[in-house]
């Protein structure tokens, strides 16, 4: 809608998902969306993706500018970059910047080469947060070519829904929440063990896990084999309004591994946050509020952060809650993200005019 007002035609091209991760896609859009069959293969422990029909479509209908949600293991995106360079079409790259630590040396070297090649040739690099921006600058990307557009959801709608509600806390049980896809990268077993340890040390804690995915069955078995159903609540996948009561009833949100947009959602409901840097986005959002963990899946670190949160007074917890609302509205509103992406599109279109 915003692009149309500015006289910019926008089209979305996407692949069809093959992973087991459960995603609910919005069916509402003001612009045309084309989906293309996705093909995948595996080599050296890396999953490679191709969307050949997307490439053919672009080859025949080349736009004035392109923004890629760039993944180095997506072969089609590499080909699209080469097409842009060959035809002198300005392009932008949108990335979180997170690097998995389970690559072998050869695979990691190849991955880094591809990323450096693409980011240095992109007219615009859009980053999820300031941390990746700082890394790009160290790699020689001019600061003027980098736009920080915090990836987010419609937090304004949540803030409007809860504007007359103040988060209530209790001196009794502390309710810890995780919402997201249940994948191994979330490192949920480390969180469960931290909760176990707190309970054994006499703290009244309940951990609710909302989501579906690859490790759901493993978590279910662990809970029942260790008689943890009284403190660990595994409720399965919830979508849309089904998830609201869990955010409203929780005291604090916990993320031990990499993560998605549930952090933004939790903060919009006024939840204090205990989190790693997730996919290199969260440090901008915590920013002195909540507890930032500099290690992934560290049981003792989660234990210590939860213990510190539990020991706060009710007034101190309310202050953290209000700060979460303030930070999410200032730094990760949907309006802010949309405006930053529009800025990127305008820069690319100006570059196209110069090229002509």
CSV table of C-alpha atoms in Angstrom, one decimal:
chain,number,residue,atom,x,y,z
A,1,UNK,CA,0.0,0.0,0.0
A,2,UNK,CA,2.7,2.5,1.0
A,3,UNK,CA,4.7,1.7,-2.1
A,4,UNK,CA,1.7,2.1,-4.4
A,5,UNK,CA,1.1,5.6,-2.9
A,6,UNK,CA,4.6,6.5,-3.9
A,7,UNK,CA,4.1,5.2,-7.4
A,8,UNK,CA,6.1,2.0,-7.0
A,9,UNK,CA,4.8,-1.3,-8.3
A,10,UNK,CA,5.8,-4.2,-6.0
A,11,UNK,CA,5.6,-7.9,-6.6
A,12,UNK,CA,6.5,-10.8,-4.2
A,13,UNK,CA,8.2,-13.9,-5.5
A,14,UNK,CA,8.6,-16.8,-3.0
A,15,UNK,CA,9.3,-20.5,-2.9
A,16,UNK,CA,7.1,-23.2,-1.6
A,17,UNK,CA,8.2,-24.4,1.8
A,18,UNK,CA,9.7,-27.9,2.2
A,19,UNK,CA,10.8,-27.8,5.8
A,20,UNK,CA,8.9,-29.4,8.7
A,21,UNK,CA,8.7,-26.1,10.5
A,22,UNK,CA,5.1,-25.1,10.8
A,23,UNK,CA,4.2,-21.6,9.5
A,24,UNK,CA,0.9,-19.9,9.1
A,25,UNK,CA,1.0,-17.5,6.1
A,26,UNK,CA,-1.1,-14.4,5.7
A,27,UNK,CA,-3.6,-14.5,2.9
A,28,UNK,CA,-4.0,-10.8,2.8
A,29,UNK,CA,-1.8,-8.7,0.5
A,30,UNK,CA,-2.1,-5.5,-1.5
A,31,UNK,CA,0.5,-6.8,-4.0
A,32,UNK,CA,0.7,-9.8,-6.3
A,33,UNK,CA,2.4,-12.9,-4.9
A,34,UNK,CA,3.8,-15.7,-7.1
A,35,UNK,CA,4.9,-18.9,-5.5
A,36,UNK,CA,7.4,-21.3,-7.2
A,37,UNK,CA,8.2,-24.9,-6.5
A,38,UNK,CA,11.2,-25.4,-4.3
A,39,UNK,CA,13.7,-28.2,-4.9
A,40,UNK,CA,16.3,-29.2,-2.3
A,41,UNK,CA,19.4,-31.4,-2.0
A,42,UNK,CA,22.1,-32.1,0.6
A,43,UNK,CA,25.9,-31.9,0.4
A,44,UNK,CA,28.6,-31.6,3.1
A,45,UNK,CA,25.9,-31.3,5.7
A,46,UNK,CA,24.3,-28.3,4.1
A,47,UNK,CA,20.8,-28.2,2.6
A,48,UNK,CA,20.8,-26.5,-0.8
A,49,UNK,CA,17.6,-25.0,-2.3
A,50,UNK,CA,16.7,-24.2,-6.0
A,51,UNK,CA,13.7,-22.5,-7.5
A,52,UNK,CA,14.4,-22.8,-11.2
A,53,UNK,CA,11.0,-21.5,-12.4
A,54,UNK,CA,11.5,-18.3,-10.3
A,55,UNK,CA,14.7,-17.7,-12.1
A,56,UNK,CA,13.1,-18.2,-15.5
A,57,UNK,CA,10.3,-15.8,-14.5
A,58,UNK,CA,12.8,-13.1,-13.5
A,59,UNK,CA,14.8,-13.6,-16.7
A,60,UNK,CA,11.7,-12.9,-18.8
A,61,UNK,CA,10.3,-10.2,-16.6
A,62,UNK,CA,13.2,-8.3,-15.2
A,63,UNK,CA,12.2,-5.6,-12.8
A,64,UNK,CA,13.8,-2.2,-12.2
A,65,UNK,CA,15.2,-3.3,-8.9
A,66,UNK,CA,15.3,-6.4,-6.7
A,67,UNK,CA,15.4,-7.0,-2.9
A,68,UNK,CA,16.5,-10.5,-2.0
A,69,UNK,CA,16.0,-12.2,1.4
A,70,UNK,CA,19.4,-13.7,0.8
A,71,UNK,CA,20.5,-17.2,1.9
A,72,UNK,CA,23.8,-18.4,0.6
A,73,UNK,CA,22.7,-22.0,0.3
A,74,UNK,CA,19.9,-20.9,-2.1
A,75,UNK,CA,21.4,-21.6,-5.5
A,76,UNK,CA,18.7,-19.7,-7.3
A,77,UNK,CA,19.5,-16.5,-5.4
A,78,UNK,CA,23.1,-16.8,-6.4
A,79,UNK,CA,22.0,-17.0,-10.0
A,80,UNK,CA,19.6,-14.0,-9.6
A,81,UNK,CA,22.6,-11.9,-8.2
A,82,UNK,CA,24.6,-12.9,-11.3
A,83,UNK,CA,21.6,-11.9,-13.5
A,84,UNK,CA,21.4,-8.5,-11.8
A,85,UNK,CA,25.1,-7.9,-12.3
A,86,UNK,CA,25.0,-8.9,-15.9
A,87,UNK,CA,21.9,-6.7,-16.7
A,88,UNK,CA,23.0,-3.9,-14.5
A,89,UNK,CA,19.9,-4.1,-12.3
A,90,UNK,CA,20.4,-2.6,-8.8
A,91,UNK,CA,19.7,-5.2,-6.0
A,92,UNK,CA,19.5,-5.2,-2.2
A,93,UNK,CA,20.2,-7.9,0.3
A,94,UNK,CA,18.0,-8.5,3.4
A,95,UNK,CA,19.7,-10.7,6.1
A,96,UNK,CA,19.8,-11.3,9.8
A,97,UNK,CA,23.5,-12.1,9.5
A,98,UNK,CA,23.5,-15.1,11.9
A,99,UNK,CA,26.1,-17.8,11.2
A,100,UNK,CA,25.5,-21.4,12.3
A,101,UNK,CA,28.4,-22.9,14.2
A,102,UNK,CA,27.9,-26.5,12.9
A,103,UNK,CA,29.5,-25.9,9.5
A,104,UNK,CA,32.8,-27.6,8.6
A,105,UNK,CA,35.8,-25.4,7.7
A,106,UNK,CA,35.4,-25.9,4.0
A,107,UNK,CA,31.7,-25.3,4.0
A,108,UNK,CA,32.1,-22.2,6.2
A,109,UNK,CA,34.8,-20.8,4.0
A,110,UNK,CA,32.7,-21.2,0.9
A,111,UNK,CA,29.7,-19.7,2.7
A,112,UNK,CA,31.7,-16.6,3.8
A,113,UNK,CA,33.1,-16.1,0.3
A,114,UNK,CA,29.6,-16.1,-1.2
A,115,UNK,CA,28.2,-13.7,1.4
A,116,UNK,CA,31.2,-11.3,1.0
A,117,UNK,CA,30.8,-11.4,-2.8
A,118,UNK,CA,27.1,-10.6,-2.7
A,119,UNK,CA,27.1,-8.0,0.1
A,120,UNK,CA,29.9,-6.0,-1.6
A,121,UNK,CA,28.1,-5.9,-4.9
A,122,UNK,CA,24.7,-5.0,-3.4
A,123,UNK,CA,23.6,-1.4,-3.6
A,124,UNK,CA,21.8,-1.8,-0.3
A,125,UNK,CA,22.3,-4.2,2.6
A,126,UNK,CA,19.3,-4.4,4.9
A,127,UNK,CA,20.1,-5.9,8.3
A,128,UNK,CA,17.8,-7.1,11.1
A,129,UNK,CA,19.8,-5.2,13.7
A,130,UNK,CA,22.8,-3.0,14.5
A,131,UNK,CA,25.0,-6.0,15.4
A,132,UNK,CA,25.2,-7.3,11.9
A,133,UNK,CA,25.6,-3.7,10.6
A,134,UNK,CA,28.7,-3.4,12.6
A,135,UNK,CA,30.1,-6.7,11.2
A,136,UNK,CA,29.3,-5.5,7.6
A,137,UNK,CA,31.2,-2.2,8.3
A,138,UNK,CA,34.2,-4.2,9.5
A,139,UNK,CA,34.0,-6.2,6.2
A,140,UNK,CA,34.3,-3.0,4.2
A,141,UNK,CA,30.7,-2.3,3.4
A,142,UNK,CA,30.1,1.5,3.4
A,143,UNK,CA,27.8,2.6,6.2
A,144,UNK,CA,25.7,4.6,3.7
A,145,UNK,CA,24.9,1.3,2.0
A,146,UNK,CA,23.5,-0.3,5.2
A,147,UNK,CA,19.9,0.1,6.4
A,148,UNK,CA,18.8,-1.4,9.8
A,149,UNK,CA,15.2,-2.5,9.5
A,150,UNK,CA,14.4,-4.5,12.6
A,151,UNK,CA,12.5,-7.6,11.4
A,152,UNK,CA,9.2,-7.6,13.2
A,153,UNK,CA,5.4,-8.3,13.3
A,154,UNK,CA,2.4,-6.0,13.6
A,155,UNK,CA,3.3,-4.9,17.2
A,156,UNK,CA,1.1,-1.8,16.8
A,157,UNK,CA,-2.0,-4.0,16.7
A,158,UNK,CA,-0.9,-5.8,19.9
A,159,UNK,CA,0.0,-2.5,21.7
A,160,UNK,CA,-3.4,-1.1,20.7
A,161,UNK,CA,-5.1,-4.2,22.2
A,162,UNK,CA,-3.2,-4.0,25.5
A,163,UNK,CA,-2.9,-0.2,25.9
A,164,UNK,CA,-5.2,-0.1,28.9
A,165,UNK,CA,-3.7,-3.1,30.6
A,166,UNK,CA,-0.8,-3.1,33.0
A,167,UNK,CA,1.1,-6.3,33.4
A,168,UNK,CA,0.4,-8.0,36.8
A,169,UNK,CA,3.0,-10.0,38.6
A,170,UNK,CA,2.7,-12.3,41.7
A,171,UNK,CA,5.0,-13.1,44.6
A,172,UNK,CA,4.0,-16.7,44.3
A,173,UNK,CA,4.6,-18.8,41.2
A,174,UNK,CA,6.8,-17.5,38.4
A,175,UNK,CA,5.4,-18.3,34.9
A,176,UNK,CA,8.1,-18.7,32.2
A,177,UNK,CA,7.0,-18.8,28.6
A,178,UNK,CA,8.5,-20.0,25.3
A,179,UNK,CA,6.6,-19.6,22.0
A,180,UNK,CA,8.0,-20.7,18.6
A,181,UNK,CA,8.8,-23.6,16.3
A,182,UNK,CA,10.1,-26.5,18.3
A,183,UNK,CA,13.4,-27.1,16.5
A,184,UNK,CA,16.7,-28.2,17.8
A,185,UNK,CA,18.2,-24.8,17.3
A,186,UNK,CA,15.9,-23.4,20.0
A,187,UNK,CA,17.9,-25.5,22.6
A,188,UNK,CA,14.7,-26.1,24.7
A,189,UNK,CA,16.2,-29.0,26.6
A,190,UNK,CA,18.7,-26.6,28.2
A,191,UNK,CA,15.8,-24.3,29.3
A,192,UNK,CA,13.9,-27.3,30.7
A,193,UNK,CA,16.9,-28.4,32.7
A,194,UNK,CA,17.3,-24.8,34.1
A,195,UNK,CA,13.7,-24.9,35.2
A,196,UNK,CA,14.3,-28.4,36.8
A,197,UNK,CA,17.2,-27.0,38.7
A,198,UNK,CA,15.3,-24.1,40.0
A,199,UNK,CA,12.5,-26.3,41.2
A,200,UNK,CA,14.9,-28.6,43.0
A,201,UNK,CA,16.3,-25.6,44.7
A,202,UNK,CA,12.9,-24.7,46.0
A,203,UNK,CA,11.7,-22.0,43.5
A,204,UNK,CA,8.0,-22.2,42.4
A,205,UNK,CA,8.4,-22.0,38.7
A,206,UNK,CA,6.2,-23.2,35.7
A,207,UNK,CA,7.5,-23.3,32.2
A,208,UNK,CA,5.0,-23.3,29.3
A,209,UNK,CA,6.2,-24.3,25.8
A,210,UNK,CA,3.9,-23.3,22.9
A,211,UNK,CA,4.6,-24.6,19.5
A,212,UNK,CA,4.9,-27.6,17.2
A,213,UNK,CA,7.9,-29.0,15.3
A,214,UNK,CA,10.6,-31.6,15.0
A,215,UNK,CA,11.4,-32.0,18.7
A,216,UNK,CA,7.9,-31.9,20.1
A,217,UNK,CA,7.8,-35.7,20.6
A,218,UNK,CA,11.3,-35.7,22.2
A,219,UNK,CA,10.2,-33.0,24.6
A,220,UNK,CA,7.0,-34.8,25.4
A,221,UNK,CA,8.8,-38.1,26.2
A,222,UNK,CA,11.4,-36.3,28.4
A,223,UNK,CA,8.6,-34.5,30.4
A,224,UNK,CA,6.7,-37.8,31.1
A,225,UNK,CA,9.8,-40.0,31.7
A,226,UNK,CA,11.0,-37.5,34.3
A,227,UNK,CA,7.7,-36.7,35.9
A,228,UNK,CA,7.9,-33.0,35.0
A,229,UNK,CA,4.3,-32.5,33.8
A,230,UNK,CA,3.6,-30.5,36.9
A,231,UNK,CA,6.2,-27.8,36.0
A,232,UNK,CA,6.6,-28.1,32.3
A,233,UNK,CA,3.5,-27.5,30.2
A,234,UNK,CA,3.8,-28.6,26.5
A,235,UNK,CA,0.7,-27.3,24.9
A,236,UNK,CA,1.4,-27.8,21.2
A,237,UNK,CA,0.9,-25.5,18.2
A,238,UNK,CA,-1.3,-22.5,18.7
A,239,UNK,CA,-2.1,-19.9,16.0
A,240,UNK,CA,-3.5,-16.4,15.8
A,241,UNK,CA,-5.7,-15.5,18.8
A,242,UNK,CA,-5.1,-18.9,20.4
A,243,UNK,CA,-1.7,-17.8,21.6
A,244,UNK,CA,-2.8,-14.5,23.3
A,245,UNK,CA,-3.8,-16.0,26.7
A,246,UNK,CA,-0.3,-17.5,27.0
A,247,UNK,CA,1.4,-14.1,26.6
A,248,UNK,CA,-1.1,-12.5,29.0
A,249,UNK,CA,-0.6,-15.1,31.7
A,250,UNK,CA,3.2,-15.3,31.6
A,251,UNK,CA,5.7,-13.4,33.7
A,252,UNK,CA,8.8,-13.6,31.6
A,253,UNK,CA,9.8,-14.9,28.1
A,254,UNK,CA,12.8,-17.3,27.8
A,255,UNK,CA,14.9,-18.0,24.7
A,256,UNK,CA,18.0,-20.2,24.9
A,257,UNK,CA,18.9,-20.6,21.2
A,258,UNK,CA,18.3,-18.9,18.0
A,259,UNK,CA,14.8,-17.4,17.6
A,260,UNK,CA,12.2,-15.7,15.6
A,261,UNK,CA,9.6,-13.0,16.1
A,262,UNK,CA,8.1,-14.4,19.3
A,263,UNK,CA,10.4,-12.1,21.2
A,264,UNK,CA,8.8,-9.1,19.5
A,265,UNK,CA,5.3,-10.5,20.3
A,266,UNK,CA,6.3,-11.1,23.9
A,267,UNK,CA,7.6,-7.6,24.4
A,268,UNK,CA,4.4,-6.1,22.8
A,269,UNK,CA,2.5,-7.9,25.6
A,270,UNK,CA,4.8,-6.3,28.2
A,271,UNK,CA,6.9,-9.4,29.0
A,272,UNK,CA,10.4,-9.0,30.4
A,273,UNK,CA,12.9,-11.0,28.3
A,274,UNK,CA,15.7,-13.4,29.0
A,275,UNK,CA,17.3,-14.2,25.7
A,276,UNK,CA,20.4,-14.9,23.7
A,277,UNK,CA,21.1,-12.7,20.7
A,278,UNK,CA,18.8,-15.2,18.9
A,279,UNK,CA,19.5,-14.6,15.2
A,280,UNK,CA,21.5,-11.5,15.9
A,281,UNK,CA,18.5,-9.3,16.4
A,282,UNK,CA,17.6,-9.3,20.1
A,283,UNK,CA,20.5,-7.1,21.5
A,284,UNK,CA,18.8,-4.1,20.0
A,285,UNK,CA,15.6,-4.9,21.8
A,286,UNK,CA,16.8,-5.8,25.2
A,287,UNK,CA,19.1,-2.7,25.4
A,288,UNK,CA,19.6,-2.6,29.1
A,289,UNK,CA,16.2,-4.2,29.9
A,290,UNK,CA,15.7,-7.8,30.7
A,291,UNK,CA,18.6,-10.3,30.7
A,292,UNK,CA,20.9,-10.8,27.7
A,293,UNK,CA,22.7,-14.1,27.6
A,294,UNK,CA,26.0,-14.2,25.7
A,295,UNK,CA,26.0,-18.0,25.4
A,296,UNK,CA,23.5,-20.3,23.6
A,297,UNK,CA,21.9,-23.2,25.6
A,298,UNK,CA,23.8,-22.5,28.8
A,299,UNK,CA,21.8,-24.1,31.6
A,300,UNK,CA,23.6,-22.3,34.5
A,301,UNK,CA,23.3,-18.9,32.7
A,302,UNK,CA,19.5,-19.4,32.3
A,303,UNK,CA,19.3,-20.5,35.9
A,304,UNK,CA,21.1,-17.4,37.1
A,305,UNK,CA,19.0,-15.0,35.0
A,306,UNK,CA,15.7,-16.6,36.1
A,307,UNK,CA,16.8,-16.5,39.7
A,308,UNK,CA,17.6,-12.8,39.4
A,309,UNK,CA,14.2,-12.1,37.8
A,310,UNK,CA,12.4,-14.1,40.5
A,311,UNK,CA,14.2,-12.1,43.2
A,312,UNK,CA,13.0,-8.7,41.9
A,313,UNK,CA,10.2,-6.8,43.7
A,314,UNK,CA,6.8,-6.6,42.0
A,315,UNK,CA,7.6,-2.9,41.3
A,316,UNK,CA,10.8,-3.7,39.6
A,317,UNK,CA,9.1,-6.3,37.4
A,318,UNK,CA,6.5,-3.7,36.4
A,319,UNK,CA,9.3,-1.3,35.4
A,320,UNK,CA,10.8,-4.0,33.2
A,321,UNK,CA,7.4,-4.7,31.6
A,322,UNK,CA,6.9,-1.0,30.8
A,323,UNK,CA,10.4,-0.8,29.3
A,324,UNK,CA,9.7,-3.8,27.0
A,325,UNK,CA,6.6,-1.9,25.7
A,326,UNK,CA,8.7,1.2,25.2
A,327,UNK,CA,11.6,-0.5,23.4
A,328,UNK,CA,9.4,-2.6,21.0
A,329,UNK,CA,7.3,0.4,20.0
A,330,UNK,CA,10.4,2.6,19.4
A,331,UNK,CA,12.8,0.1,17.8
A,332,UNK,CA,10.7,-2.7,16.2
A,333,UNK,CA,7.4,-1.3,15.1
A,334,UNK,CA,5.9,-2.5,11.8
A,335,UNK,CA,5.7,1.1,10.7
A,336,UNK,CA,9.4,1.5,11.2
A,337,UNK,CA,10.3,-1.7,9.3
A,338,UNK,CA,8.0,-0.8,6.4
A,339,UNK,CA,9.5,2.7,6.1
A,340,UNK,CA,13.1,1.4,6.1
A,341,UNK,CA,12.3,-1.1,3.4
A,342,UNK,CA,10.6,1.6,1.3
A,343,UNK,CA,13.8,3.7,1.7
A,344,UNK,CA,15.8,0.7,0.4
A,345,UNK,CA,13.5,0.4,-2.6
A,346,UNK,CA,13.8,4.1,-3.4
A,347,UNK,CA,17.6,4.0,-3.2
A,348,UNK,CA,17.6,1.0,-5.6
A,349,UNK,CA,15.3,2.7,-8.1
A,350,UNK,CA,17.4,5.9,-8.0
A,351,UNK,CA,20.4,3.7,-8.8
A,352,UNK,CA,18.5,2.2,-11.7
A,353,UNK,CA,17.8,5.7,-13.1
A,354,UNK,CA,21.5,6.5,-12.8
A,355,UNK,CA,22.4,3.3,-14.6
A,356,UNK,CA,20.1,4.2,-17.5
